[in-house]
Amino acid sequence: MKEFEEAVARVAEKAGLPLDLARGAVAVPKERDRGDLSLPCFPFAKALGQPPPAVAARVAKAFAPDEWLVSAEAQGPFVNFRVNRKAFTERTLPAAGPESGRSAEGNGKTIVIDYGSPNLAKPLLFHHLRSAVIGQALSNLFRWRGYRVVGLNYLGDVGTALGKLMVGIEASGEPRTIDEYKRTYVEGSRACAADPAKMDRARHWAKRLEEDDPEAIRHWEKARALSLRAFGEVYDRLGVRHDVVDGERMYVRRAQELVDRLLRDGKAEESEGGVVIPTGGETPFLVRKSDGTTLYGTRDIVAAIDRFERFGFERMLYVVDVAQEQHFRQLFASLANVGLDWAGRCEHVAFGQVLVGGSRAKTREGESVELIDVLREGEKRALAVVEEKNAALKDKESVARAVGTAAVIFCDLGFPIRKNIHFDWDEILSFDGRTGPYLQYVHASACSILRKGGGAPAAWDASRLSHDLEWDLVRRIAELPAAVGRAAAECEPSHLSSLLYDLAREFRSYHTAGARDATLRVLTDDAATRAARLKLTDAVRTTLAVGLRLLGIEPLEEM
RNA sequence: GACCCCGUAGCUCAGAUGGAUAGAGCGGCGGUUUCCUAAACCGCAGGUCGUCGGUUCGAAUCCGGCCGGGGUCGCCA
């Protein structure tokens, strides 16, 4: 909290150190029992011509207790301060409400987030999870910071994959259900792999679709409607929502027009039978193939322009696999090179890949697992645990579904997104340890205490929270706004998930300490202590709930 | 070959702006349930932070070389 850090800086100033340098030096000790705030004195040593320990001693000597700080102790080259716990607690706990971490920093700014990007007529596979879940968390985080967010799903709805589906349709007739579509696609895809003539046929269909051939469009429309329904089932479970659903096909015509215009304006040039945009440092960006058709990258340029015109964004994030880093570097360089001054507003939020047995899961070889199957299996396993642990619970099915989903989501958001994920059923669907279900569990146990204790009291006395375990929790709760801010600023939800896990673990530790020592129980006999502890428990509960919702995980009251 | 990422405990990974004894989870071993949810908690074992060098009062963190792994490198998306 700002006031307390400022108080430390002012002590340093009193000792004759430069105020702005002191402000930047204030830190939180890594070992929390050393103190609440610290001042490493190395930066001042040179300016004052004194060794750091001497500076530290000098600062400690200049200290006098005030309403913010109660003690200062020089320990070697550091000065460690203890804050006025009562004052800090009285500010922290009331702030931990349902609006915790919210800010207005993004007011008036629009951010477009492109996440999901499934392909038509193909099921969502496990590795599609990442873009959707990370993108949704970023949407939530930026909305919480006051931005207007446009969550955009950009469908892969052109290209030879669609052609392969058509080949399947020609062989086995028009599919009626999603499962039939899936089978038809796989059949068509296999046929094309085995027979070059079929592959040509698929390319032919793809071209017809690009040329707005009515029959091709009719198939496309049906495939689109059914696919969206199938995607919707998965997205609903994951809490993934989009504001806009676009697709590549809407840009095919404009892509050709763009290439013509760029050629006329001298922004693009012919090369080896195709057309490229020079990108400076990067490899030239191919925007038209020698057969005259455009590529997805061409459509990406048109899409970016279209989105800028439609939404007037301050920033646009592409939440896409790290393997496409070079593509996006080329894309952004191309946007800049054709003279779009807002090119710098586009960013690639790159996440790691899903590995199966050490190497990348490939969609085409069918190595990956269907996402819906993972979610169903998670629900099944969670239901078995619920039956075992809490058979009397009502609504077991929906709890099990929430728990299974939480496990899957936390695999994506519990660690820095750039890390690869090793696919393993038991790892993905683990409910033990540092997992989504653990966070739900701790939240549920806090809810349980509050139910038994009659909820959070209106009046409470912060000085009753005198135990170190309680102080740890208060400090942790105070970190939420900064964690949310940093998660959004760095597009890194794990800054938030890490804090939630630390908070949950410390609360659980506190909770079980009450089992060994009855004087530490929240629901203790002394009314004033009980009220203060209930307030603390409620702040923990609320902080977990707010954080989990931002991650897209449902906080459960019972499980 | 070029460019990008990565290398921390048996396994999977945390360690923002360089700072005081490098931390979790899983797995292993040993404890804890007449007590607010044991999906938990407490304890123990386990690390030359790939390697060599540099910058610095101080390096897992910054810079360079090397070794090892992954990714990408215009006519797929």
XYZ file of C-alpha atoms (C1' of nucleotides) in Angstrom:
636
model
C 0.000 0.000 0.000
C 1.271 3.363 -1.053
C 1.046 5.231 2.260
C 3.230 2.716 4.044
C 5.903 2.678 1.349
C 5.921 6.442 1.281
C 6.431 6.475 5.035
C 9.572 4.373 4.598
C 10.868 6.722 1.920
C 10.314 9.674 4.228
C 12.347 8.023 6.983
C 15.174 7.658 4.482
C 14.809 11.310 3.552
C 15.037 12.272 7.204
C 18.325 10.377 7.350
C 19.613 12.533 4.518
C 19.018 10.191 1.572
C 17.534 11.461 -1.716
C 13.760 10.982 -1.578
C 13.168 9.797 -5.145
C 15.978 7.262 -4.935
C 14.515 6.014 -1.657
C 11.041 5.710 -3.171
C 12.384 3.396 -5.849
C 14.342 1.313 -3.362
C 11.514 0.370 -0.996
C 10.926 -3.367 -1.224
C 9.185 -6.269 0.446
C 11.620 -8.636 2.165
C 11.746 -12.057 0.596
C 11.725 -13.692 3.993
C 8.523 -12.322 5.327
C 9.413 -12.665 8.993
C 12.226 -10.142 8.643
C 9.680 -7.374 8.374
C 6.895 -5.929 6.254
C 8.919 -3.480 4.188
C 12.621 -3.055 3.687
C 15.097 -0.556 2.411
C 18.200 -2.047 0.810
C 20.913 0.573 1.311
C 23.310 -0.339 -1.502
C 22.116 2.381 -3.878
C 22.951 5.100 -1.348
C 26.409 3.901 -0.413
C 28.174 5.581 -3.307
C 26.349 8.911 -3.054
C 27.075 9.195 0.657
C 30.543 7.690 0.585
C 29.559 5.286 3.340
C 29.299 1.486 3.336
C 25.704 0.153 3.114
C 25.537 -1.118 6.720
C 26.482 2.339 7.964
C 23.748 3.891 5.848
C 21.276 1.342 7.194
C 22.219 2.138 10.770
C 21.808 5.825 10.053
C 18.305 5.300 8.630
C 17.297 3.145 11.583
C 18.512 5.864 13.919
C 16.474 8.524 12.142
C 13.309 6.485 12.556
C 10.500 7.488 14.891
C 7.233 5.531 15.074
C 4.223 7.154 13.429
C 0.739 6.116 12.353
C 2.134 3.961 9.535
C 5.305 2.368 10.862
C 6.021 0.945 14.285
C 9.656 -0.156 14.071
C 12.817 -0.018 12.019
C 15.770 -2.300 12.460
C 19.092 -2.229 10.638
C 20.149 -5.729 9.628
C 23.436 -5.523 7.809
C 22.927 -3.435 4.674
C 19.122 -3.525 5.016
C 16.665 -1.652 7.166
C 13.577 -3.704 7.932
C 10.387 -1.952 8.901
C 7.263 -3.198 10.547
C 4.044 -1.470 9.644
C 1.238 -0.585 11.987
C -0.756 -3.780 11.583
C -3.972 -2.301 12.857
C -3.887 0.611 10.419
C -2.919 -1.668 7.546
C -5.618 -4.206 8.359
C -8.282 -1.532 8.683
C -7.494 -0.378 5.169
C -7.059 -3.791 3.601
C -10.024 -5.867 4.715
C -12.817 -3.430 3.766
C -11.210 -3.002 0.345
C -11.421 -6.756 -0.288
C -14.904 -6.688 -1.722
C -16.525 -7.872 -4.912
C -14.893 -4.934 -6.739
C -11.421 -5.719 -5.500
C -8.661 -5.027 -7.989
C -10.937 -3.069 -10.272
C -9.581 0.109 -11.826
C -10.388 2.765 -14.354
C -7.018 2.820 -16.081
C -8.476 1.556 -19.345
C -11.543 3.786 -19.455
C -12.195 5.095 -22.923
C -9.825 2.617 -24.534
C -10.797 -0.299 -26.723
C -8.810 -3.487 -26.886
C -9.549 -6.192 -29.419
C -8.579 -9.691 -28.328
C -8.501 -12.399 -30.964
C -8.762 -15.812 -29.306
C -10.182 -19.205 -30.062
C -9.657 -19.463 -33.823
C -11.138 -22.911 -34.433
C -11.426 -24.436 -37.897
C -14.789 -25.241 -39.387
C -15.912 -28.834 -39.642
C -13.207 -29.976 -37.278
C -13.655 -30.737 -33.599
C -11.917 -28.622 -30.967
C -8.841 -30.492 -29.850
C -7.096 -30.239 -26.539
C -4.513 -27.755 -27.769
C -7.280 -25.365 -28.892
C -8.006 -24.947 -25.216
C -5.096 -22.647 -24.640
C -6.055 -19.799 -26.922
C -9.643 -19.819 -25.699
C -8.906 -19.989 -21.992
C -6.005 -17.534 -22.005
C -7.910 -15.123 -24.232
C -10.953 -15.268 -22.000
C -8.871 -14.596 -18.886
C -7.244 -11.611 -20.596
C -10.679 -10.331 -21.623
C -11.840 -10.567 -18.024
C -8.703 -8.885 -16.727
C -8.833 -5.978 -19.170
C -12.529 -5.409 -18.529
C -11.715 -5.335 -14.820
C -9.142 -2.642 -15.577
C -11.779 -0.542 -17.298
C -11.124 -1.305 -20.947
C -13.806 -1.848 -23.516
C -12.945 -5.345 -24.708
C -13.971 -6.829 -28.025
C -13.537 -10.586 -27.711
C -13.243 -11.895 -31.210
C -13.379 -15.421 -32.562
C -11.835 -15.685 -35.999
C -12.886 -18.884 -37.710
C -10.714 -20.799 -40.131
C -13.483 -21.195 -42.635
C -11.663 -21.387 -45.967
C -8.879 -23.472 -47.399
C -8.225 -27.074 -48.223
C -9.563 -28.357 -44.908
C -13.014 -27.349 -46.114
C -12.213 -28.986 -49.432
C -11.432 -32.229 -47.667
C -14.784 -32.076 -45.953
C -16.448 -31.681 -49.364
C -14.581 -34.731 -50.630
C -15.950 -36.654 -47.651
C -19.454 -35.420 -48.451
C -19.119 -36.560 -52.040
C -18.157 -40.024 -50.829
C -20.660 -40.597 -48.043
C -23.356 -38.008 -48.419
C -24.502 -34.967 -46.499
C -23.839 -35.190 -42.740
C -26.720 -34.242 -40.435
C -25.161 -34.131 -37.003
C -21.939 -32.841 -35.593
C -20.612 -36.329 -35.084
C -21.373 -37.172 -38.691
C -19.504 -34.049 -39.763
C -16.545 -35.151 -37.744
C -16.583 -38.565 -39.376
C -17.071 -37.103 -42.833
C -14.132 -34.768 -42.367
C -11.858 -37.549 -41.163
C -12.918 -39.748 -44.095
C -12.320 -36.986 -46.601
C -9.012 -36.148 -45.021
C -7.850 -39.776 -45.170
C -8.981 -40.109 -48.765
C -6.970 -37.047 -49.739
C -3.880 -38.308 -47.976
C -4.122 -41.619 -49.826
C -5.086 -40.365 -53.261
C -3.547 -37.315 -54.987
C -6.557 -37.054 -57.276
C -8.807 -36.618 -54.233
C -6.409 -34.003 -52.915
C -6.770 -32.078 -56.180
C -10.501 -32.390 -55.789
C -10.254 -30.860 -52.296
C -8.218 -27.931 -53.645
C -10.773 -27.514 -56.383
C -13.562 -27.268 -53.790
C -11.539 -24.760 -51.796
C -11.171 -22.629 -54.898
C -14.877 -22.851 -55.671
C -15.607 -21.631 -52.182
C -13.267 -18.682 -52.671
C -15.128 -17.891 -55.873
C -18.487 -17.871 -54.084
C -19.782 -20.921 -55.933
C -23.384 -21.380 -54.678
C -23.114 -25.090 -53.998
C -19.876 -24.636 -52.077
C -21.462 -21.848 -50.076
C -24.450 -24.011 -49.246
C -22.147 -26.667 -47.740
C -20.122 -24.003 -45.993
C -23.168 -22.487 -44.342
C -24.341 -25.822 -43.002
C -20.883 -26.722 -41.759
C -20.558 -23.343 -40.111
C -23.853 -23.558 -38.258
C -23.203 -27.052 -36.954
C -19.600 -26.299 -36.060
C -20.564 -23.225 -34.092
C -23.044 -25.300 -32.147
C -20.329 -27.837 -31.334
C -17.850 -25.122 -30.353
C -20.553 -23.536 -28.217
C -20.908 -26.624 -26.090
C -17.204 -26.576 -25.248
C -16.993 -22.806 -24.832
C -20.002 -22.804 -22.487
C -18.347 -25.298 -20.206
C -15.171 -23.254 -20.181
C -16.957 -19.950 -19.665
C -15.508 -18.686 -22.949
C -17.572 -15.987 -24.639
C -16.955 -13.920 -27.729
C -18.494 -10.602 -28.661
C -17.853 -11.042 -32.360
C -17.509 -14.105 -34.561
C -15.754 -13.436 -37.863
C -14.190 -15.741 -40.391
C -11.519 -15.670 -43.034
C -13.990 -16.077 -45.857
C -15.288 -12.552 -45.374
C -11.878 -11.261 -46.400
C -11.131 -13.388 -49.476
C -12.401 -10.856 -52.004
C -10.928 -7.870 -50.223
C -7.597 -9.711 -49.987
C -7.339 -9.811 -53.770
C -8.267 -6.153 -54.028
C -5.660 -5.302 -51.436
C -2.904 -7.078 -53.354
C -3.867 -5.252 -56.554
C -3.825 -1.916 -54.765
C -0.490 -2.582 -53.084
C 0.995 -3.506 -56.461
C -0.326 -0.284 -57.990
C 1.038 1.772 -55.113
C 4.396 0.061 -55.283
C 4.049 -1.274 -51.733
C 4.201 -4.873 -52.924
C 6.248 -6.491 -55.666
C 6.183 -9.582 -57.837
C 8.617 -12.320 -56.911
C 9.026 -15.874 -58.208
C 5.568 -15.757 -59.748
C 3.911 -14.573 -56.540
C 3.531 -11.220 -54.808
C 5.354 -10.220 -51.642
C 5.481 -7.278 -49.267
C 9.048 -6.378 -48.260
C 9.325 -6.329 -44.488
C 12.748 -4.898 -43.846
C 14.454 -7.294 -41.481
C 12.089 -10.211 -41.935
C 11.633 -12.544 -44.864
C 9.364 -10.940 -47.464
C 5.713 -11.601 -46.686
C 4.012 -13.666 -49.380
C 0.535 -12.304 -50.062
C -0.357 -13.976 -53.361
C 0.667 -17.411 -54.550
C 1.805 -18.126 -58.091
C -1.595 -19.720 -58.788
C -3.201 -16.347 -58.097
C -4.866 -17.157 -54.773
C -4.227 -15.337 -51.522
C -2.983 -16.769 -48.251
C -4.133 -16.572 -44.666
C -1.518 -13.891 -44.085
C -3.079 -11.737 -46.801
C -6.422 -12.101 -45.116
C -4.805 -11.255 -41.766
C -3.764 -7.892 -43.198
C -7.246 -7.172 -44.472
C -8.765 -8.371 -41.204
C -6.521 -6.055 -39.178
C -7.529 -3.082 -41.317
C -11.196 -4.024 -41.071
C -11.024 -4.369 -37.300
C -9.283 -1.047 -36.944
C -12.033 0.592 -38.966
C -14.803 -1.169 -37.039
C -13.510 -0.885 -33.473
C -10.891 1.881 -33.498
C -8.773 -0.159 -31.113
C -6.017 1.118 -28.861
C -4.496 -2.342 -28.907
C -5.176 -5.633 -30.625
C -3.958 -8.885 -29.123
C -3.596 -12.117 -31.054
C -3.663 -14.987 -28.580
C -1.911 -17.591 -30.668
C 0.594 -20.420 -30.334
C 4.292 -19.496 -30.089
C 4.976 -21.366 -33.348
C 3.459 -18.437 -35.219
C 5.778 -15.822 -33.794
C 7.536 -15.271 -37.084
C 4.253 -15.028 -38.930
C 3.145 -12.217 -36.663
C 6.474 -10.425 -36.890
C 6.064 -10.491 -40.652
C 2.435 -9.475 -40.439
C 3.128 -6.490 -38.190
C 6.121 -5.453 -40.269
C 3.934 -5.631 -43.375
C 1.238 -3.494 -41.790
C 3.869 -0.896 -40.967
C 5.483 -1.115 -44.387
C 2.282 -0.498 -46.273
C 1.918 2.688 -44.262
C -0.521 1.878 -41.478
C 0.634 4.014 -38.585
C -1.288 1.960 -36.046
C 0.662 -1.230 -36.834
C 2.433 -0.881 -33.493
C -0.849 -1.395 -31.667
C -0.930 -5.053 -32.679
C 0.673 -7.611 -30.404
C 1.121 -11.335 -30.480
C 0.422 -12.945 -27.102
C 2.324 -16.173 -27.611
C 1.662 -19.261 -25.539
C 3.500 -22.575 -25.378
C 2.574 -25.728 -27.172
C 0.904 -28.907 -26.039
C 3.398 -31.725 -26.117
C 2.581 -35.389 -26.354
C 5.479 -37.605 -25.408
C 7.961 -34.748 -25.749
C 7.041 -33.324 -29.114
C 4.317 -31.174 -30.521
C 0.785 -32.548 -30.759
C -0.183 -32.463 -34.409
C -3.771 -31.972 -35.379
C -3.469 -33.620 -38.713
C -2.119 -36.932 -37.502
C -4.928 -37.187 -34.992
C -2.472 -37.335 -32.098
C -4.381 -34.840 -30.102
C -7.350 -35.517 -27.890
C -10.714 -33.898 -28.310
C -11.296 -31.138 -25.825
C -14.853 -32.156 -25.094
C -13.629 -35.629 -24.125
C -11.144 -34.138 -21.673
C -13.902 -32.056 -20.101
C -16.257 -35.016 -19.897
C -13.586 -37.204 -18.367
C -12.800 -34.448 -15.859
C -16.444 -34.270 -14.887
C -16.603 -38.039 -14.516
C -13.563 -38.200 -12.287
C -14.745 -35.255 -10.222
C -18.125 -36.905 -9.713
C -16.427 -40.008 -8.350
C -14.507 -37.859 -5.859
C -17.643 -35.983 -4.823
C -19.483 -39.248 -4.244
C -16.624 -40.392 -2.079
C -16.025 -37.199 -0.077
C -19.367 -35.527 0.150
C -22.128 -37.896 -0.845
C -24.799 -35.779 0.836
C -24.053 -32.775 -1.359
C -26.921 -31.583 -3.481
C -26.394 -30.832 -7.126
C -23.408 -33.143 -7.344
C -23.378 -33.152 -11.144
C -22.950 -29.435 -11.557
C -20.312 -29.322 -8.817
C -18.439 -32.142 -10.541
C -18.598 -30.314 -13.823
C -17.256 -27.132 -12.269
C -14.453 -29.016 -10.546
C -13.381 -30.902 -13.641
C -13.416 -27.703 -15.671
C -11.428 -25.855 -13.024
C -8.721 -28.515 -13.196
C -8.447 -28.108 -16.954
C -8.460 -24.310 -16.903
C -5.843 -24.084 -14.181
C -3.448 -26.157 -16.284
C -3.428 -23.227 -18.687
C -3.451 -20.320 -16.272
C -1.541 -21.634 -13.292
C 1.842 -21.193 -14.950
C 3.424 -18.661 -17.281
C 1.568 -19.073 -20.563
C 4.763 -19.367 -22.563
C 5.520 -22.743 -20.981
C 4.712 -25.862 -22.924
C 2.162 -28.248 -21.493
C 2.866 -31.963 -21.341
C -0.370 -33.735 -22.014
C -1.068 -36.452 -19.510
C -4.553 -37.433 -18.416
C -3.663 -37.773 -14.748
C -1.774 -34.486 -14.661
C -4.403 -32.493 -16.516
C -7.216 -33.877 -14.394
C -5.468 -33.854 -11.035
C -7.504 -32.408 -8.163
C -4.663 -32.478 -5.634
C -2.027 -29.935 -4.803
C -1.575 -26.746 -6.813
C -4.721 -27.105 -8.908
C -7.974 -25.363 -9.741
C -10.009 -27.738 -7.543
C -7.728 -26.955 -4.588
C -8.559 -23.260 -4.933
C -12.253 -24.097 -5.123
C -11.875 -26.306 -2.089
C -10.281 -23.591 0.020
C -12.946 -21.150 -1.106
C -15.637 -23.658 -0.129
C -14.096 -24.207 3.286
C -14.065 -20.446 3.903
C -17.723 -20.337 2.881
C -18.462 -23.161 5.299
C -16.904 -21.308 8.213
C -18.848 -18.175 7.338
C -22.103 -20.141 7.162
C -21.506 -21.557 10.616
C -20.366 -18.241 12.009
C -23.308 -16.268 10.667
C -21.387 -14.379 7.975
C -19.131 -11.359 8.114
C -19.860 -8.973 10.978
C -20.576 -5.284 10.413
C -18.301 -4.271 13.267
C -14.920 -5.793 13.997
C -11.721 -4.833 15.749
C -8.551 -5.110 13.684
C -6.355 -5.301 16.775
C -7.850 -8.726 17.506
C -6.003 -10.131 14.512
C -2.696 -10.373 16.309
C -1.401 -13.744 15.174
C 1.338 -13.934 12.548
C -0.719 -16.343 10.435
C -3.470 -13.748 10.338
C -1.035 -11.020 9.460
C 0.291 -13.118 6.569
C -3.245 -13.368 5.213
C -3.886 -9.645 5.491
C -0.687 -8.865 3.601
C -1.564 -11.416 0.947
C -5.071 -9.996 0.467
C -3.555 -6.546 0.005
C -1.561 -7.850 -2.943
C -4.570 -8.605 -5.139
C -4.867 -5.256 -6.955
C -1.187 -5.255 -7.869
C -1.377 -8.874 -9.047
C -4.393 -8.129 -11.228
C -2.693 -5.053 -12.631
C 0.472 -6.913 -13.417
C -1.412 -9.863 -14.936
C -3.134 -7.468 -17.346
C -0.083 -5.321 -18.029
C 2.046 -8.315 -18.938
C -0.744 -10.453 -20.422
C 0.244 -13.044 -17.887
C -2.644 -14.504 -15.852
C -0.250 -16.565 -13.739
C 0.657 -13.480 -11.728
C -2.892 -13.677 -10.455
C -3.124 -17.457 -10.137
C 0.120 -17.583 -8.153
C -1.182 -15.070 -5.663
C -4.454 -16.965 -5.295
C -2.591 -20.167 -4.631
C -0.369 -18.547 -2.003
C -3.397 -17.036 -0.327
C -5.292 -20.327 -0.399
C -2.380 -22.282 1.017
C -1.820 -19.803 3.833
C -5.498 -19.784 4.675
C -5.569 -23.570 4.792
C -2.536 -23.521 7.025
C -4.255 -21.065 9.358
C -7.434 -23.079 9.251
C -5.768 -26.316 10.271
C -3.733 -24.575 12.962
C -7.119 -24.112 14.618
C -7.535 -27.869 14.746
C -4.414 -28.233 16.868
C -4.904 -25.134 18.968
C -8.490 -24.224 19.777
C -7.575 -20.623 20.612
C -6.773 -20.133 16.926
C -10.144 -21.204 15.643
C -12.161 -18.646 13.742
C -15.293 -19.675 15.600
C -13.727 -19.145 18.984
C -15.581 -18.267 22.173
C -14.437 -14.691 22.510
C -16.983 -12.635 20.575
C -14.660 -9.792 19.531
C -11.919 -12.147 18.298
C -14.482 -14.226 16.509
C -15.914 -11.189 14.733
C -12.484 -10.052 13.547
C -11.599 -13.543 12.313
C -14.892 -13.864 10.498
C -14.139 -10.576 8.786
C -10.730 -11.885 7.782
C -12.227 -15.143 6.529
C -14.743 -13.195 4.501
C -11.975 -11.107 2.934
C -10.092 -14.274 1.993
C -13.244 -15.749 0.533
C -14.016 -12.645 -1.501
C -10.472 -12.293 -2.756
C -10.436 -15.901 -3.924
C -13.846 -15.504 -5.554
C -12.891 -12.350 -7.450
C -9.599 -13.832 -8.593
C -11.074 -17.154 -9.645
C -13.804 -15.468 -11.677
C -11.202 -13.392 -13.468
C -9.451 -16.614 -14.408
C -12.747 -18.075 -15.584
C -12.968 -20.597 -12.726
C -16.222 -20.919 -10.822
C -15.822 -20.409 -7.054
C -17.903 -23.073 -5.292
C -19.717 -22.585 -1.994
C -19.740 -26.294 -1.307
C -18.009 -29.273 -2.801
C 22.867 -22.718 -41.877
C 19.921 -18.196 -39.974
C 16.530 -16.385 -36.410
C 13.374 -17.165 -31.874
C 12.357 -19.815 -27.168
C 14.077 -23.001 -23.307
C 17.849 -25.569 -19.731
C 16.577 -24.536 -11.494
C 15.183 -31.010 -6.659
C 13.759 -37.975 -9.365
C 9.369 -35.588 -12.532
C 6.490 -30.866 -13.813
C 7.561 -26.062 -12.823
C 7.787 -20.776 -9.439
C 11.530 -17.352 -8.675
C 8.943 -8.794 -11.971
C 12.425 -3.884 -11.719
C 20.123 -7.789 -10.283
C 19.986 -7.935 -3.402
C 19.872 -10.917 2.793
C 19.177 -18.679 4.179
C 16.841 -20.579 -4.242
C 10.679 -22.110 -3.398
C 6.001 -24.983 -4.772
C 3.259 -29.279 -6.692
C 3.758 -34.443 -7.832
C 6.467 -38.788 -6.400
C 9.288 -40.965 -1.705
C 9.565 -41.530 3.814
C 7.234 -40.321 8.761
C 3.193 -38.082 11.417
C -2.079 -35.639 12.020
C -9.281 -36.732 11.697
C -14.216 -37.423 19.117
C -11.597 -30.695 16.589
C -14.638 -24.494 11.661
C -14.737 -29.467 4.574
C -8.254 -34.778 5.382
C -9.665 -32.680 -2.485
C -6.290 -30.967 3.500
C -2.354 -30.056 7.185
C 2.673 -30.782 9.699
C 7.676 -32.773 9.334
C 12.000 -35.259 6.721
C 14.953 -36.451 2.470
C 16.298 -34.302 -2.234
C 19.740 -28.496 -5.745
C 27.917 -27.241 -8.219
C 20.340 -22.940 -10.616
C 23.436 -26.891 -18.299
C 28.696 -25.142 -18.802
C 32.873 -21.617 -19.215
C 33.969 -16.614 -18.952
C 32.521 -11.240 -18.287
C 29.949 -6.845 -15.896
C 28.808 -5.621 -10.561
C 29.828 -4.187 -3.745
C 26.351 -8.353 -5.063
C 24.194 -12.820 -10.656
C 19.425 -18.384 -11.091
C 18.366 -13.201 -12.832
C 22.284 -8.841 -17.178
C 26.233 -9.709 -21.478
C 29.299 -13.192 -24.603
C 31.086 -18.238 -26.024
C 30.085 -23.412 -25.841
C 26.863 -27.901 -24.924
C 21.826 -29.924 -24.904
C 16.304 -29.660 -26.145
C 12.153 -27.366 -28.897
C 10.177 -24.060 -32.680
C 10.232 -21.209 -37.278
C 12.541 -20.154 -41.964
C 7.224 -16.922 -48.964
C 3.356 -20.445 -52.417
C -0.569 -24.815 -45.395
C -3.363 -22.382 -41.450
